[in-house]
Amino acid sequence: MSNVAVIGSQWGDEGKGKIVDVLSREADVVVRFQGGHNAGHTLVIDGVTYKLHLLPSGIVRPGKLSIIGNGVVVDPAALLKEIETVKAQGVDINSDNLLVAENANLILPVHAFLDQEIEKARDSKGKLGTTGRGIGLCYEDKVARRGIRVCDLAHSDHLRARLENLLGHHNILLKGIGADPLSLDKVYDELMKSAEGLLEYVGVAWKRLDEAHKDGKKILFEGAQGHMLDVDHGTYPFVTSSNTVAAQAAAGSGVGSKMVGYVLGITKAYTTRVGTGPFPTEQENEAGQTLGERGHEFGTTTGRKRRCGWFDAVLVRQAVKTGGIDGIALTKLDVLDGFDELKICVGYELEGRRIDYYPASTVAQANVKPVYETISGWQETTMGARSWADLPAAAVKYVRHIEELIEAPVTLLSTSPDRDDTILMQDPFRAL
Ligand code: GDP
Ligand code: IMO
Ligand code: MG
């Protein structure tokens, strides 16, 4: 028996929310460990849709503890608004089932403002297509050691001194872009107001996790974004500002790395990307349009249309190797129903040479040409399939071939947005 980390293995939106919801039936604690409300995780339970951004996806199951770990950047106003929205859907959220780590960093309105202004000022080639939520700016302040943390809210004099230090930096930036400098009193008052409701959820997350572990409870670590958006392993600089790999689950929640357990990579049966940056298998044609329409590929957080393309086995294999993925949950297989043939990228060509990995250089990433294998599609429907035996032979062949190419087993298959339309081949809590 081990804990499980759920990690995106592509460019995000692989269906992590759905899979965390499925697995949280068995888990006792669900913990987010990086990212912020740039994430958008969708759960569909008995026809009701929940869109979560900061709240761990375990929140909808009664009796589970949800933790927002120290590695998450927390916008207090956004979190409180989300709590209200989800409560209005009938979910019970209180200080018994939600805990926010006292050492998490806070996103302030100035972070979001500067994120958007800096993005506007970038030329078309340099635009990152951020979600504009202030994620990168907050992580910058964290690493520069001028960030404001959740625990600072309880000490007003200390908080004012920390804010003064932070504004000293940001007011220079604001002046540089011709915006008005911020007044300490205003920022302090706004923060206290927006954070008022937060304090009831604040606690010592690492201790609660240690106690849960000692009591033999099962912990599910919920990743946000995906491997190719990881600040080290992704398509830098077109990435998010945190490490999204499973190794971050330990650092971002305050547990030892051995506690992370089985690493489940959530993988879409094709590829999507929202925002700018390289995407070798992108299909700006009818196939891409069909994938987008059938898969309803619009961002959960910003509503932006997601770019779509064929499955890239090279990228996913790299995520398996560099991210320590033990097995994958293959999602949205049903979206491929009805294609005559499907393509899978099995290698790249770069400057006339064949390579079997995705290089780090931005120039090389933009220039690689995918090498495809073509495989037969299927006309039968897999939508809603709940057993392996229900799948057409060609779909089984597609899944088996993916396993071979990425060098990892498919542990779980998802065939619709609904919680129940899931085929479990191996229980990740019992797989190690
Ligand atoms: P996340 O960010 O990884 O949690 O993924 P999102 O929730 O942003 O995007 C995944 C979308 O696909 C959501 O709308 C899900 O409801 C939906 N989804 C998840 N699994 C499946 C599946 O197997 N089939 C289909 N058709 N949709 C799915
Ligand atoms: P989930 O958890 C898909 C992308 C943005 C942009 C880049 C940087 O739902 O899979 P940021 O605001 O983080 O500075 O933006 O990262 N991005 C996501 N793309 N799914 C996400 O989260 C994402 N979170 C950030 O579109 O390209
Ligand atoms: Mg998403």
Short mmCIF file of C-alpha atoms and ligand atoms in Angstrom, two decimals:
data_model
loop_
_atom_site.label_atom_id
_atom_site.label_comp_id
_atom_site.label_asym_id
_atom_site.label_seq_id
_atom_site.Cartn_x
_atom_site.Cartn_y
_atom_site.Cartn_z
CA MET A 1 0.00 0.00 0.00
CA SER A 2 1.41 3.42 -0.91
CA ASN A 3 0.38 6.99 -1.50
CA VAL A 4 -0.25 8.24 -5.04
CA ALA A 5 0.81 11.38 -6.92
CA VAL A 6 -1.31 12.48 -9.87
CA ILE A 7 0.77 14.43 -12.39
CA GLY A 8 -0.01 15.92 -15.81
CA SER A 9 2.29 14.39 -18.41
CA GLN A 10 1.65 16.80 -21.31
CA TRP A 11 0.75 20.53 -21.36
CA GLY A 12 -1.98 20.38 -18.71
CA ASP A 13 -5.73 19.73 -18.95
CA GLU A 14 -5.18 15.99 -19.29
CA GLY A 15 -8.08 15.24 -16.93
CA LYS A 16 -6.23 15.33 -13.60
CA GLY A 17 -9.32 16.60 -11.75
CA LYS A 18 -11.46 13.69 -12.91
CA ILE A 19 -8.81 11.10 -12.00
CA VAL A 20 -8.12 12.66 -8.58
CA ASP A 21 -11.87 12.56 -7.96
CA VAL A 22 -12.02 8.88 -8.96
CA LEU A 23 -9.04 7.94 -6.76
CA SER A 24 -10.11 10.10 -3.81
CA ARG A 25 -12.78 7.51 -3.05
CA GLU A 26 -9.97 5.48 -1.56
CA ALA A 27 -7.76 8.29 -0.28
CA ASP A 28 -8.09 10.00 3.11
CA VAL A 29 -6.21 13.19 2.31
CA VAL A 30 -5.85 15.10 -0.99
CA VAL A 31 -3.09 17.71 -1.19
CA ARG A 32 -2.23 20.31 -3.86
CA PHE A 33 1.50 21.06 -3.87
CA GLN A 34 2.26 23.62 -6.61
CA GLY A 35 0.68 26.13 -8.97
CA GLY A 36 -2.26 28.29 -8.07
CA HIS A 37 -5.57 29.32 -9.58
CA ASN A 38 -4.05 29.10 -13.05
CA ALA A 39 -5.21 25.47 -12.77
CA GLY A 40 -8.71 24.46 -13.80
CA HIS A 41 -9.74 20.93 -12.79
CA THR A 42 -13.14 19.66 -13.89
CA LEU A 43 -15.16 17.00 -12.09
CA VAL A 44 -18.44 15.59 -13.38
CA ILE A 45 -20.44 13.69 -10.80
CA ASP A 46 -23.96 12.46 -11.57
CA GLY A 47 -24.30 15.09 -14.29
CA VAL A 48 -23.16 17.97 -12.03
CA THR A 49 -19.97 19.80 -13.09
CA TYR A 50 -17.53 21.27 -10.55
CA LYS A 51 -14.70 23.52 -11.75
CA LEU A 52 -11.91 23.75 -9.22
CA HIS A 53 -8.91 26.06 -9.37
CA LEU A 54 -7.28 26.11 -5.93
CA LEU A 55 -9.39 23.68 -3.97
CA PRO A 56 -8.05 20.10 -4.10
CA SER A 57 -10.38 17.81 -6.06
CA GLY A 58 -11.05 15.71 -2.94
CA ILE A 59 -13.18 18.52 -1.51
CA VAL A 60 -16.38 17.19 -3.07
CA ARG A 61 -16.17 13.86 -1.19
CA PRO A 62 -17.47 14.00 2.38
CA GLY A 63 -15.05 12.85 5.06
CA LYS A 64 -11.82 13.64 3.17
CA LEU A 65 -9.24 16.20 4.25
CA SER A 66 -8.15 18.63 1.51
CA ILE A 67 -4.85 20.46 1.94
CA ILE A 68 -3.45 23.42 0.02
CA GLY A 69 0.26 22.85 0.54
CA ASN A 70 3.15 25.27 1.01
CA GLY A 71 4.21 24.96 -2.65
CA VAL A 72 0.92 26.48 -3.86
CA VAL A 73 0.60 30.23 -4.43
CA VAL A 74 -2.68 31.34 -2.88
CA ASP A 75 -4.77 34.31 -3.99
CA PRO A 76 -6.93 34.79 -0.88
CA ALA A 77 -9.76 36.59 -2.69
CA ALA A 78 -9.85 33.91 -5.42
CA LEU A 79 -9.83 31.10 -2.87
CA LEU A 80 -12.64 32.58 -0.79
CA LYS A 81 -14.72 33.17 -3.92
CA GLU A 82 -14.14 29.58 -5.03
CA ILE A 83 -15.14 28.28 -1.60
CA GLU A 84 -18.42 30.22 -1.88
CA THR A 85 -19.09 28.96 -5.43
CA VAL A 86 -18.46 25.33 -4.52
CA LYS A 87 -20.46 25.65 -1.28
CA ALA A 88 -23.36 27.01 -3.34
CA GLN A 89 -23.24 23.71 -5.28
CA GLY A 90 -23.99 21.89 -2.03
CA VAL A 91 -20.46 20.91 -0.98
CA ASP A 92 -19.64 21.22 2.70
CA ILE A 93 -16.39 23.18 3.22
CA ASN A 94 -15.19 24.00 6.73
CA SER A 95 -12.07 24.07 8.88
CA ASP A 96 -12.37 20.30 9.41
CA ASN A 97 -12.05 19.35 5.75
CA LEU A 98 -9.92 22.19 4.34
CA LEU A 99 -6.47 23.21 5.51
CA VAL A 100 -4.25 25.92 4.01
CA ALA A 101 -0.54 25.63 4.82
CA GLU A 102 0.65 28.51 6.99
CA ASN A 103 3.85 28.73 4.95
CA ALA A 104 2.21 29.08 1.51
CA ASN A 105 2.93 32.33 -0.35
CA LEU A 106 0.15 34.78 -1.16
CA ILE A 107 -0.73 36.23 -4.54
CA LEU A 108 -1.51 39.96 -4.22
CA PRO A 109 -3.50 42.07 -6.72
CA VAL A 110 -0.24 43.69 -7.86
CA HIS A 111 1.05 40.28 -9.02
CA ALA A 112 -1.91 39.76 -11.35
CA PHE A 113 -1.76 43.38 -12.56
CA LEU A 114 1.93 43.14 -13.44
CA ASP A 115 1.52 39.66 -14.97
CA GLN A 116 -1.05 41.10 -17.39
CA GLU A 117 0.86 44.32 -18.11
CA ILE A 118 4.17 42.54 -18.72
CA GLU A 119 2.43 40.04 -21.01
CA LYS A 120 0.82 42.93 -22.96
CA ALA A 121 4.21 44.57 -23.40
CA ARG A 122 5.83 41.43 -24.86
CA ASP A 123 6.07 41.29 -28.65
CA SER A 124 4.14 38.59 -30.49
CA LYS A 125 7.11 36.16 -30.45
CA GLY A 126 7.78 36.66 -26.75
CA LYS A 127 4.21 36.32 -25.45
CA LEU A 128 3.86 33.40 -23.04
CA GLY A 129 0.08 33.36 -23.03
CA THR A 130 -0.06 33.31 -19.22
CA THR A 131 -3.38 32.98 -17.45
CA GLY A 132 -2.85 36.51 -16.08
CA ARG A 133 -3.42 35.31 -12.52
CA GLY A 134 -0.09 36.60 -11.14
CA ILE A 135 1.39 33.13 -10.70
CA GLY A 136 4.85 33.89 -12.11
CA LEU A 137 5.17 37.23 -10.31
CA CYS A 138 4.26 35.63 -6.97
CA TYR A 139 6.82 32.83 -7.40
CA GLU A 140 9.41 35.47 -8.34
CA ASP A 141 8.79 37.24 -5.04
CA LYS A 142 8.91 33.93 -3.17
CA VAL A 143 12.30 32.98 -4.57
CA ALA A 144 13.60 36.53 -4.12
CA ARG A 145 12.61 36.20 -0.42
CA ARG A 146 10.30 39.22 -0.40
CA GLY A 147 7.04 37.21 -0.61
CA ILE A 148 4.14 37.50 1.81
CA ARG A 149 3.12 34.21 3.42
CA VAL A 150 -0.19 33.09 4.87
CA CYS A 151 1.27 33.13 8.42
CA ASP A 152 2.28 36.81 8.05
CA LEU A 153 -1.43 37.73 8.16
CA ALA A 154 -1.56 37.04 11.90
CA HIS A 155 1.08 39.68 12.78
CA SER A 156 0.05 43.15 11.64
CA ASP A 157 3.31 45.05 12.28
CA HIS A 158 5.40 42.35 10.70
CA LEU A 159 3.01 42.17 7.74
CA ARG A 160 3.24 45.95 7.18
CA ALA A 161 7.05 45.79 7.23
CA ARG A 162 7.03 42.87 4.75
CA LEU A 163 4.61 44.72 2.47
CA GLU A 164 6.73 47.88 2.59
CA ASN A 165 9.74 45.87 1.49
CA LEU A 166 7.75 44.24 -1.32
CA LEU A 167 6.28 47.53 -2.53
CA GLY A 168 9.76 49.04 -2.65
CA HIS A 169 10.44 46.56 -5.42
CA HIS A 170 7.09 46.61 -7.20
CA ASN A 171 6.72 50.39 -7.24
CA ILE A 172 9.91 50.59 -9.32
CA LEU A 173 8.34 48.19 -11.83
CA LEU A 174 5.03 50.08 -11.80
CA LYS A 175 6.85 53.37 -12.40
CA GLY A 176 8.71 51.72 -15.29
CA ILE A 177 5.45 50.91 -17.07
CA GLY A 178 3.92 54.32 -16.31
CA ALA A 179 1.44 53.05 -13.69
CA ASP A 180 0.71 54.72 -10.36
CA PRO A 181 2.76 53.50 -7.40
CA LEU A 182 0.88 51.61 -4.69
CA SER A 183 0.31 53.02 -1.21
CA LEU A 184 1.21 50.80 1.74
CA ASP A 185 -2.00 51.62 3.62
CA LYS A 186 -4.18 50.70 0.65
CA VAL A 187 -2.40 47.41 -0.05
CA TYR A 188 -2.43 46.49 3.65
CA ASP A 189 -6.15 47.25 4.04
CA GLU A 190 -7.07 45.38 0.85
CA LEU A 191 -5.05 42.33 1.86
CA MET A 192 -6.51 42.21 5.37
CA LYS A 193 -10.00 42.50 3.95
CA SER A 194 -9.57 39.79 1.33
CA ALA A 195 -7.72 37.51 3.73
CA GLU A 196 -10.11 37.84 6.68
CA GLY A 197 -12.02 34.68 5.90
CA LEU A 198 -8.84 32.72 5.17
CA LEU A 199 -7.50 32.45 8.70
CA GLU A 200 -10.05 29.85 9.84
CA TYR A 201 -8.54 27.35 7.37
CA VAL A 202 -4.88 28.00 8.16
CA GLY A 203 -2.82 25.33 9.88
CA VAL A 204 0.41 23.35 9.99
CA ALA A 205 0.03 21.19 6.89
CA TRP A 206 3.20 19.12 7.25
CA LYS A 207 2.16 18.04 10.76
CA ARG A 208 -1.30 16.97 9.62
CA LEU A 209 0.31 14.97 6.81
CA ASP A 210 2.77 13.38 9.23
CA GLU A 211 -0.08 12.42 11.57
CA ALA A 212 -2.13 11.04 8.67
CA HIS A 213 0.86 8.98 7.55
CA LYS A 214 1.46 7.62 11.07
CA ASP A 215 -2.23 6.65 11.26
CA GLY A 216 -1.87 4.63 8.05
CA LYS A 217 -4.05 7.02 6.02
CA LYS A 218 -3.75 7.21 2.25
CA ILE A 219 -2.54 10.48 0.74
CA LEU A 220 -3.23 11.61 -2.80
CA PHE A 221 -0.98 14.37 -4.15
CA GLU A 222 -2.76 16.43 -6.82
CA GLY A 223 -0.54 18.06 -9.41
CA ALA A 224 -1.51 21.04 -11.54
CA GLN A 225 -0.36 21.95 -15.07
CA GLY A 226 1.78 19.28 -16.76
CA HIS A 227 5.28 18.00 -17.40
CA MET A 228 5.86 20.17 -20.48
CA LEU A 229 4.93 23.26 -18.43
CA ASP A 230 7.49 22.40 -15.72
CA VAL A 231 9.90 25.30 -15.24
CA ASP A 232 12.92 22.97 -15.65
CA HIS A 233 11.71 20.14 -17.88
CA GLY A 234 9.14 21.93 -20.03
CA THR A 235 9.25 24.15 -23.10
CA TYR A 236 11.08 26.97 -21.30
CA PRO A 237 10.34 29.91 -21.35
CA PHE A 238 6.82 28.89 -22.45
CA VAL A 239 6.13 27.22 -19.11
CA THR A 240 4.57 27.98 -15.77
CA SER A 241 6.71 29.16 -12.85
CA SER A 242 6.77 26.01 -10.72
CA ASN A 243 8.05 22.46 -10.90
CA THR A 244 5.15 20.25 -11.86
CA VAL A 245 6.98 16.90 -11.57
CA ALA A 246 6.21 14.41 -8.79
CA ALA A 247 9.41 15.31 -6.93
CA GLN A 248 7.72 18.63 -6.12
CA ALA A 249 4.91 16.79 -4.32
CA ALA A 250 7.24 16.24 -1.37
CA ALA A 251 8.77 19.71 -1.22
CA GLY A 252 5.45 21.43 -1.90
CA SER A 253 3.54 19.71 0.87
CA GLY A 254 6.21 19.07 3.51
CA VAL A 255 6.70 15.30 3.40
CA GLY A 256 9.73 13.13 2.70
CA SER A 257 10.23 12.12 -0.91
CA LYS A 258 9.71 8.42 -0.11
CA MET A 259 6.17 9.22 1.01
CA VAL A 260 5.07 10.27 -2.47
CA GLY A 261 4.63 6.67 -3.60
CA TYR A 262 3.15 5.66 -6.96
CA VAL A 263 3.40 8.34 -9.65
CA LEU A 264 0.42 8.29 -11.99
CA GLY A 265 0.89 10.38 -15.13
CA ILE A 266 -2.40 11.67 -16.51
CA THR A 267 -2.20 11.52 -20.29
CA LYS A 268 -4.69 12.56 -22.94
CA ALA A 269 -5.07 10.10 -25.85
CA TYR A 270 -4.05 13.03 -28.12
CA THR A 271 -2.30 16.32 -27.29
CA THR A 272 -3.52 19.82 -26.42
CA ARG A 273 -1.88 23.03 -25.35
CA VAL A 274 -3.38 26.33 -24.20
CA GLY A 275 -1.17 29.39 -24.55
CA THR A 276 1.83 29.96 -26.75
CA GLY A 277 5.01 27.95 -27.33
CA PRO A 278 6.23 25.01 -29.42
CA PHE A 279 3.90 22.07 -30.09
CA PRO A 280 5.40 19.64 -32.65
CA THR A 281 2.29 17.55 -33.34
CA GLU A 282 -0.16 20.47 -33.53
CA GLN A 283 -2.73 20.05 -36.31
CA GLU A 284 -3.92 23.39 -37.64
CA ASN A 285 -6.29 21.60 -39.98
CA GLU A 286 -9.48 19.55 -40.02
CA ALA A 287 -8.06 16.83 -37.75
CA GLY A 288 -7.13 19.43 -35.10
CA GLN A 289 -10.52 21.06 -35.41
CA THR A 290 -12.31 17.72 -35.03
CA LEU A 291 -10.28 16.88 -31.89
CA GLY A 292 -11.09 20.32 -30.43
CA GLU A 293 -14.80 20.02 -31.16
CA ARG A 294 -15.21 16.45 -29.95
CA GLY A 295 -13.03 17.02 -26.93
CA HIS A 296 -14.65 20.40 -26.06
CA GLU A 297 -11.15 21.81 -25.85
CA PHE A 298 -11.65 25.17 -24.19
CA GLY A 299 -9.61 26.23 -21.14
CA THR A 300 -11.34 25.67 -17.78
CA THR A 301 -9.72 28.79 -16.28
CA THR A 302 -9.57 31.31 -19.13
CA GLY A 303 -12.03 29.85 -21.67
CA ARG A 304 -9.33 30.06 -24.37
CA LYS A 305 -9.47 27.58 -27.26
CA ARG A 306 -6.92 24.82 -26.75
CA ARG A 307 -4.56 23.98 -29.61
CA CYS A 308 -4.94 20.30 -30.62
CA GLY A 309 -2.76 17.66 -32.24
CA TRP A 310 -1.81 13.98 -32.43
CA PHE A 311 -0.44 11.94 -29.55
CA ASP A 312 3.26 12.63 -29.03
CA ALA A 313 4.86 9.47 -27.63
CA VAL A 314 8.31 11.09 -27.50
CA LEU A 315 7.15 13.81 -25.12
CA VAL A 316 5.21 11.44 -22.89
CA ARG A 317 8.12 8.98 -22.74
CA GLN A 318 10.34 11.88 -21.68
CA ALA A 319 7.82 12.76 -18.95
CA VAL A 320 7.87 9.11 -17.83
CA LYS A 321 11.69 9.09 -17.62
CA THR A 322 12.41 12.52 -16.17
CA GLY A 323 9.34 12.61 -13.94
CA GLY A 324 9.52 9.06 -12.55
CA ILE A 325 6.04 8.13 -13.79
CA ASP A 326 5.15 4.54 -12.82
CA GLY A 327 2.01 4.21 -14.90
CA ILE A 328 -0.45 6.37 -16.79
CA ALA A 329 -4.15 7.12 -16.78
CA LEU A 330 -5.10 7.49 -20.44
CA THR A 331 -8.01 9.92 -20.76
CA LYS A 332 -10.37 11.05 -23.53
CA LEU A 333 -9.97 7.87 -25.57
CA ASP A 334 -13.61 8.40 -26.64
CA VAL A 335 -12.65 11.62 -28.45
CA LEU A 336 -10.80 9.47 -31.01
CA ASP A 337 -13.97 7.47 -31.89
CA GLY A 338 -14.79 7.75 -35.61
CA PHE A 339 -11.36 8.63 -37.04
CA ASP A 340 -10.41 6.42 -40.04
CA GLU A 341 -6.79 6.61 -39.02
CA LEU A 342 -4.77 8.04 -36.17
CA LYS A 343 -1.22 9.31 -36.07
CA ILE A 344 1.30 8.91 -33.29
CA CYS A 345 4.58 10.80 -33.15
CA VAL A 346 7.38 8.27 -32.57
CA GLY A 347 10.47 10.41 -33.13
CA TYR A 348 11.64 13.74 -34.55
CA GLU A 349 13.83 14.90 -37.36
CA LEU A 350 16.16 17.77 -36.61
CA GLU A 351 18.56 19.15 -39.23
CA GLY A 352 18.27 15.95 -41.27
CA ARG A 353 18.96 13.65 -38.30
CA ARG A 354 16.49 11.40 -36.48
CA ILE A 355 16.31 11.95 -32.69
CA ASP A 356 14.32 10.10 -30.02
CA TYR A 357 14.00 12.90 -27.44
CA TYR A 358 12.80 16.49 -27.23
CA PRO A 359 15.81 18.82 -27.06
CA ALA A 360 15.94 21.67 -24.55
CA SER A 361 16.90 24.52 -26.85
CA THR A 362 14.04 26.82 -27.87
CA VAL A 363 15.41 26.93 -31.41
CA ALA A 364 15.58 23.14 -31.70
CA GLN A 365 12.13 22.75 -30.11
CA ALA A 366 10.68 25.03 -32.76
CA ASN A 367 12.46 23.20 -35.59
CA VAL A 368 11.88 19.50 -34.85
CA LYS A 369 9.66 17.74 -37.38
CA PRO A 370 7.57 14.90 -36.00
CA VAL A 371 7.97 11.43 -37.49
CA TYR A 372 4.58 9.72 -37.48
CA GLU A 373 3.30 6.19 -37.47
CA THR A 374 -0.21 5.76 -38.81
CA ILE A 375 -2.51 3.34 -37.06
CA SER A 376 -6.10 2.30 -37.88
CA GLY A 377 -8.88 4.10 -36.09
CA TRP A 378 -12.25 2.64 -35.05
CA GLN A 379 -15.84 3.48 -35.90
CA GLU A 380 -17.42 1.92 -32.79
CA THR A 381 -18.06 4.07 -29.72
CA THR A 382 -15.85 3.85 -26.65
CA MET A 383 -17.67 6.74 -24.95
CA GLY A 384 -18.84 5.55 -21.56
CA ALA A 385 -17.09 2.17 -21.76
CA ARG A 386 -16.58 0.74 -18.28
CA SER A 387 -14.70 -2.43 -19.04
CA TRP A 388 -11.74 -3.42 -21.16
CA ALA A 389 -13.95 -6.02 -22.91
CA ASP A 390 -16.22 -3.19 -24.19
CA LEU A 391 -13.42 -1.66 -26.26
CA PRO A 392 -13.11 -2.32 -30.02
CA ALA A 393 -9.99 -4.23 -31.08
CA ALA A 394 -8.46 -1.20 -32.83
CA ALA A 395 -8.81 0.90 -29.64
CA VAL A 396 -7.12 -1.86 -27.62
CA LYS A 397 -4.30 -1.90 -30.19
CA TYR A 398 -3.92 1.91 -29.92
CA VAL A 399 -3.64 1.72 -26.11
CA ARG A 400 -1.20 -1.21 -26.18
CA HIS A 401 0.97 0.53 -28.76
CA ILE A 402 1.11 3.68 -26.63
CA GLU A 403 2.24 1.59 -23.65
CA GLU A 404 5.11 0.16 -25.71
CA LEU A 405 6.18 3.54 -27.05
CA ILE A 406 6.15 5.41 -23.75
CA GLU A 407 7.61 2.49 -21.78
CA ALA A 408 4.95 2.62 -19.05
CA PRO A 409 1.74 0.69 -18.43
CA VAL A 410 -1.75 2.12 -18.73
CA THR A 411 -3.11 1.76 -15.19
CA LEU A 412 -6.41 3.46 -15.79
CA LEU A 413 -8.55 4.42 -18.81
CA SER A 414 -11.11 7.22 -18.96
CA THR A 415 -13.92 7.18 -21.52
CA SER A 416 -16.06 10.23 -20.63
CA PRO A 417 -15.99 13.22 -18.25
CA ASP A 418 -18.14 11.30 -15.77
CA ARG A 419 -16.60 9.87 -12.60
CA ASP A 420 -18.05 6.42 -13.29
CA ASP A 421 -16.87 6.05 -16.88
CA THR A 422 -13.44 4.80 -15.89
CA ILE A 423 -11.67 1.47 -16.36
CA LEU A 424 -9.25 0.58 -13.59
CA MET A 425 -6.63 -1.92 -14.72
CA GLN A 426 -4.45 -1.69 -11.65
CA ASP A 427 -5.12 0.08 -8.34
CA PRO A 428 -2.28 2.63 -8.01
CA PHE A 429 -2.55 2.54 -4.18
CA ARG A 430 -1.63 -1.17 -4.33
CA ALA A 431 0.69 -1.20 -7.33
CA LEU A 432 4.07 -0.69 -5.62
P1 GDP B 1 -7.19 18.99 -15.72
O1 GDP B 1 -6.74 20.41 -15.73
O2 GDP B 1 -6.08 18.05 -16.04
O3 GDP B 1 -7.94 18.60 -14.47
O4 GDP B 1 -8.22 18.86 -16.94
P2 GDP B 1 -9.43 19.86 -17.29
O5 GDP B 1 -10.53 19.61 -16.34
O6 GDP B 1 -8.94 21.25 -17.44
O7 GDP B 1 -9.77 19.38 -18.75
C1 GDP B 1 -10.15 18.07 -19.03
C2 GDP B 1 -11.55 18.11 -19.67
O8 GDP B 1 -11.84 16.84 -20.23
C3 GDP B 1 -12.66 18.38 -18.67
O9 GDP B 1 -13.68 19.08 -19.31
C4 GDP B 1 -13.13 16.98 -18.27
O10 GDP B 1 -14.48 16.95 -17.84
C5 GDP B 1 -12.97 16.26 -19.58
N1 GDP B 1 -12.64 14.83 -19.48
C6 GDP B 1 -11.89 14.18 -18.56
N2 GDP B 1 -11.75 12.86 -18.88
C7 GDP B 1 -12.46 12.69 -20.02
C8 GDP B 1 -12.70 11.56 -20.89
O11 GDP B 1 -12.21 10.46 -20.67
N3 GDP B 1 -13.48 11.79 -21.99
C9 GDP B 1 -14.00 13.01 -22.29
N4 GDP B 1 -14.72 13.14 -23.39
N5 GDP B 1 -13.79 14.09 -21.52
C10 GDP B 1 -13.03 13.93 -20.41
P1 IMO B 2 -4.27 22.61 -15.29
O1 IMO B 2 -3.89 22.31 -13.87
C1 IMO B 2 -3.06 24.23 -19.16
C2 IMO B 2 -0.25 27.60 -19.10
C3 IMO B 2 -0.75 28.94 -19.59
C4 IMO B 2 0.55 29.51 -20.18
C5 IMO B 2 1.61 29.00 -19.23
C6 IMO B 2 2.05 30.03 -18.17
O2 IMO B 2 -5.70 22.94 -15.47
O3 IMO B 2 -3.78 21.55 -16.22
P2 IMO B 2 0.88 30.91 -15.94
O4 IMO B 2 -0.41 31.65 -15.74
O5 IMO B 2 0.97 29.62 -15.23
O6 IMO B 2 2.07 31.79 -15.72
O7 IMO B 2 0.91 30.58 -17.54
O8 IMO B 2 1.06 27.87 -18.58
N1 IMO B 2 -1.05 26.98 -18.01
C7 IMO B 2 -1.87 25.93 -18.20
N2 IMO B 2 -2.22 25.26 -19.33
N3 IMO B 2 -3.54 23.82 -17.96
C8 IMO B 2 -3.17 24.45 -16.81
O9 IMO B 2 -3.51 24.00 -15.61
C9 IMO B 2 -2.33 25.59 -16.91
N4 IMO B 2 -1.81 26.45 -16.01
C10 IMO B 2 -1.01 27.29 -16.70
O10 IMO B 2 -1.75 28.80 -20.56
O11 IMO B 2 0.79 28.92 -21.43
MG MG B 3 -7.27 22.21 -16.57
#
